[in-house]
Tab-separated table of C-alpha atoms and ligand atoms in Angstrom:
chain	number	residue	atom	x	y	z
A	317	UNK	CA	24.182	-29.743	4.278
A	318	UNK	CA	22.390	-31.412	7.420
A	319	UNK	CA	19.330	-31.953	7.572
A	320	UNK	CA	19.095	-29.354	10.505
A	321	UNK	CA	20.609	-26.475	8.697
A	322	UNK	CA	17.988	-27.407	5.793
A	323	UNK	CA	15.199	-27.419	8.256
A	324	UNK	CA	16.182	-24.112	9.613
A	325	UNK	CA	17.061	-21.788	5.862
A	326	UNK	CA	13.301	-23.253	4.979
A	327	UNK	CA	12.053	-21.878	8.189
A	328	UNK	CA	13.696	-18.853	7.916
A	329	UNK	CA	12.813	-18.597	4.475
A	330	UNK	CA	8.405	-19.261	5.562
A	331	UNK	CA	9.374	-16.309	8.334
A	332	UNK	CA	10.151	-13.725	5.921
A	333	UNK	CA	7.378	-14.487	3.086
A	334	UNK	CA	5.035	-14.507	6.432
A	335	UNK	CA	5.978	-11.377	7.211
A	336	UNK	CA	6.081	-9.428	4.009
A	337	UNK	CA	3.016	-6.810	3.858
A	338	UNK	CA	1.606	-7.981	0.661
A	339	UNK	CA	0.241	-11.158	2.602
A	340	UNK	CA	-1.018	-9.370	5.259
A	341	UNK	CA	-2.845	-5.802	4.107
A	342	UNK	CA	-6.050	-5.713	1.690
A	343	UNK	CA	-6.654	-3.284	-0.966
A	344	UNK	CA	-10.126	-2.035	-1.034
A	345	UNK	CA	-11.971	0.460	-3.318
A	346	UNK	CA	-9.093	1.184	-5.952
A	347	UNK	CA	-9.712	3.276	-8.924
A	348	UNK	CA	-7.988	6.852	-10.899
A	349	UNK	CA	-10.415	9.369	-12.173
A	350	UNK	CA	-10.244	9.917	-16.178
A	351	UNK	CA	-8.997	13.349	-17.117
A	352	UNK	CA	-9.472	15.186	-20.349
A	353	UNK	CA	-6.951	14.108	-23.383
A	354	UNK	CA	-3.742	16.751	-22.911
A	355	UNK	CA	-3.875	16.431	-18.711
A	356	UNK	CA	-0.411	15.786	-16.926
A	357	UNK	CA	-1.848	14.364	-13.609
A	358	UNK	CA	-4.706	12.363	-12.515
A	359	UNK	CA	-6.078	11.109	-8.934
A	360	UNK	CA	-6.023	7.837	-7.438
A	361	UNK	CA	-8.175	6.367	-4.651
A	362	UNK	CA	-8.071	3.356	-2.456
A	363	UNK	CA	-8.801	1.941	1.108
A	364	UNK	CA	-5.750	0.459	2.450
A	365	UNK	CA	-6.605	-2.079	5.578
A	366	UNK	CA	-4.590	-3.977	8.239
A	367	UNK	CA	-6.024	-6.762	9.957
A	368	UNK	CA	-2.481	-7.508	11.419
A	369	UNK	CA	-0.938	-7.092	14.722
A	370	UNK	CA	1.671	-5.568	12.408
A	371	UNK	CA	2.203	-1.761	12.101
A	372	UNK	CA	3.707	-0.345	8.907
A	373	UNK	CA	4.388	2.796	6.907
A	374	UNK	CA	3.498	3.353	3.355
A	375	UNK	CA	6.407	5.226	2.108
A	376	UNK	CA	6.037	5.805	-1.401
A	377	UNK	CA	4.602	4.845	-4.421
A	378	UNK	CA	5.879	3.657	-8.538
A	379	UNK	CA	3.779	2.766	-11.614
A	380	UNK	CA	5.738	1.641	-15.095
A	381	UNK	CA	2.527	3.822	-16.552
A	382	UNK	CA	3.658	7.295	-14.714
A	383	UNK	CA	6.794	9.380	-14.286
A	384	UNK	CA	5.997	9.263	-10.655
A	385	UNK	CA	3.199	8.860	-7.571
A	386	UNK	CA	3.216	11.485	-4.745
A	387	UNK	CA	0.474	10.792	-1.662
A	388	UNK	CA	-1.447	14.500	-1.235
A	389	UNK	CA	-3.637	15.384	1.346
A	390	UNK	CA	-6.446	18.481	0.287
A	391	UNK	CA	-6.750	21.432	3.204
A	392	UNK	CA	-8.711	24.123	3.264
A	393	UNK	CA	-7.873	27.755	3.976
A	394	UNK	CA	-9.953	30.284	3.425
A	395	UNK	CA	-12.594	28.791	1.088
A	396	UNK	CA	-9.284	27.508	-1.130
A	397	UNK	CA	-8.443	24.150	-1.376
A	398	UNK	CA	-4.885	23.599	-1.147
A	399	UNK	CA	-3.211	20.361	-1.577
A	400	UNK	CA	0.311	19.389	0.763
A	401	UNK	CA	2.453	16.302	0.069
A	402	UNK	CA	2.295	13.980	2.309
A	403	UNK	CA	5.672	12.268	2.197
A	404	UNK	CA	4.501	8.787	4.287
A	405	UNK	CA	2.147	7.457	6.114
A	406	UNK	CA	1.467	5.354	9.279
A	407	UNK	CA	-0.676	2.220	9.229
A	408	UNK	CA	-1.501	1.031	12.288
A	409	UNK	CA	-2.247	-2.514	13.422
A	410	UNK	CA	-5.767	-3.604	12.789
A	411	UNK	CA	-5.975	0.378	11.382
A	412	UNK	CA	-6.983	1.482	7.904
A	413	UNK	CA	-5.848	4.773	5.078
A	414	UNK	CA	-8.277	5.848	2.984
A	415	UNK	CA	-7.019	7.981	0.165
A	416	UNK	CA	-10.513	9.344	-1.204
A	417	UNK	CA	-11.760	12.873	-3.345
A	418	UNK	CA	-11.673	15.636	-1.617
A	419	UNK	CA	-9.323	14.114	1.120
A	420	UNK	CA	-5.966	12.137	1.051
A	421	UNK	CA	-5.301	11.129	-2.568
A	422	UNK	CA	-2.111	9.747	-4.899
A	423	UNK	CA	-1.360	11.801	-7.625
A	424	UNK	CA	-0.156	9.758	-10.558
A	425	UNK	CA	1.871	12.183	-12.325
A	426	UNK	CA	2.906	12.826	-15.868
A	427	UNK	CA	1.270	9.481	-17.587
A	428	UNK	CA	2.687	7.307	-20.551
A	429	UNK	CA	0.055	7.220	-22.472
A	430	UNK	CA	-3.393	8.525	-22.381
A	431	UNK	CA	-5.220	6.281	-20.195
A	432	UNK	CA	-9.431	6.039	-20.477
A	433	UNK	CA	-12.060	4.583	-18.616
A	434	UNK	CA	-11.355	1.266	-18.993
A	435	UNK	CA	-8.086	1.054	-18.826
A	436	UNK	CA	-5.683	-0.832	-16.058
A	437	UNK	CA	-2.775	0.985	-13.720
A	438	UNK	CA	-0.229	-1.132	-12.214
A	439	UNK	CA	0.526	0.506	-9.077
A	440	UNK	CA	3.504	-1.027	-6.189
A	441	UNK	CA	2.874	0.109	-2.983
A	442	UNK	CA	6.790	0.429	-0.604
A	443	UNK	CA	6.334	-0.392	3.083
A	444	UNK	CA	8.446	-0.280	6.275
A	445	UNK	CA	7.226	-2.429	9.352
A	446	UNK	CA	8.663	-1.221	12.917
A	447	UNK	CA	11.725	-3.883	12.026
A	448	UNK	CA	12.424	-1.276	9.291
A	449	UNK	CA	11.985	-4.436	7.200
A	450	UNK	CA	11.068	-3.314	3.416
A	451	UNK	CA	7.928	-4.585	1.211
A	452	UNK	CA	5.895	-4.099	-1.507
A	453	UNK	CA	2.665	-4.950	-2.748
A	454	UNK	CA	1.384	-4.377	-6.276
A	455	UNK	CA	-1.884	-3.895	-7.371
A	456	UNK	CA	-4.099	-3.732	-10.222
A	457	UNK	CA	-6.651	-0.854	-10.694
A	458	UNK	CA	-8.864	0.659	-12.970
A	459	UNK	CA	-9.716	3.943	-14.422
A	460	UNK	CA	-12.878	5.275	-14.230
A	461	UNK	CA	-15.580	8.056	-14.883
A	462	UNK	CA	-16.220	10.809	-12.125
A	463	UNK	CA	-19.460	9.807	-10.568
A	464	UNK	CA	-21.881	12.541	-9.587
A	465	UNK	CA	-20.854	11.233	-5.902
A	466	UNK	CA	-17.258	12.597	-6.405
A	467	UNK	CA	-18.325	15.324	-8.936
A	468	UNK	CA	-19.497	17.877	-6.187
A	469	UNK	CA	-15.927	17.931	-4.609
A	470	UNK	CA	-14.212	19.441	-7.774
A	471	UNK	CA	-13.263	23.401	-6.610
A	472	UNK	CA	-11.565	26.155	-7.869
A	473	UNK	CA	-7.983	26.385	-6.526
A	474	UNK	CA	-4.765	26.677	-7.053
A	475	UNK	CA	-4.808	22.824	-8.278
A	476	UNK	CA	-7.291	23.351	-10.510
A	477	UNK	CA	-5.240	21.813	-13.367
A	478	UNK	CA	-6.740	18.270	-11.945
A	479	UNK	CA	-9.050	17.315	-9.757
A	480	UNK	CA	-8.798	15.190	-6.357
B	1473	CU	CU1	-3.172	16.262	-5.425
């Protein structure tokens, strides 16, 4: 091999870590609610931010400690709360997601084993940037007790097997 076609597979190579989404988007404010012992789903929450001139599109979710992840957004109609699967979402450049109780939220269904306060979730998030070029980004986060700030948004409902 010349050194030219060396020089250029390296530079290729630095052009596609570059532009892989886990270097460029920040994970802010993760954390799952605990559930009672026996309960099949529980909700996850995080801030997802893009300081890029990229734009991308979460579409989907995996965790080795759940069956699956589904992205839900809560609605309203007539004094029930309702939640609707939301099966991606647009991030746009310099733009932010915030999955949060009572609003957009992951679902982590059908856990592994019971997981407490405490405990860690491995979560990979899949993107798509407007080259349609794939990524992923895992993360790290915690479970943890409702607060009485996310308390007041539990509700009767057709959900009311979990809360989000
Ligand atoms: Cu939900």
């Amino acid at each position: 091999m010349t050194f030219i076609k060396l020089f250029s597979s390296v530079f290729l190579l630095l052009i596609a870590i570059s532009s892989s989404a886990s270097d460029k988007l920040e994970i802010h404010d993760a954390w799952a609610r605990e559930t009672p012992p026996g309960t099949s789903v529980m909700a996850a929450y995080l801030t997802l931010q893009n300081p890029s001139l990229s734009m991308y599109t979460l579409t989907g979710l995996s965790s080795p400690d759940f069956k699956r992840i589904e992205m839900h957004r809560t609605e309203q109609h007539d004094g029930m709360s309702k939640m609707l699967p939301v099966p991606q979402v647009m991030l746009s450049s310099k733009g932010h997601i915030i999955f949060q109780p009572g609003g957009m939220h992951l679902m982590l269904i059908n856990p592994k084993k019971r997981l407490r306060a405490g405990d860690k979730i491995t979560l990979t998030l899949f993107f798509s940037d407007e080259h349609s070029t794939k990524s992923s980004l895992e993360i790290s986060l915690p479970v943890k007790k409702a607060t009485a700030n996310t308390r007041h948004t539990l509700h009767n409902g057709q959900h009311d097997s979990h809360q989000h």
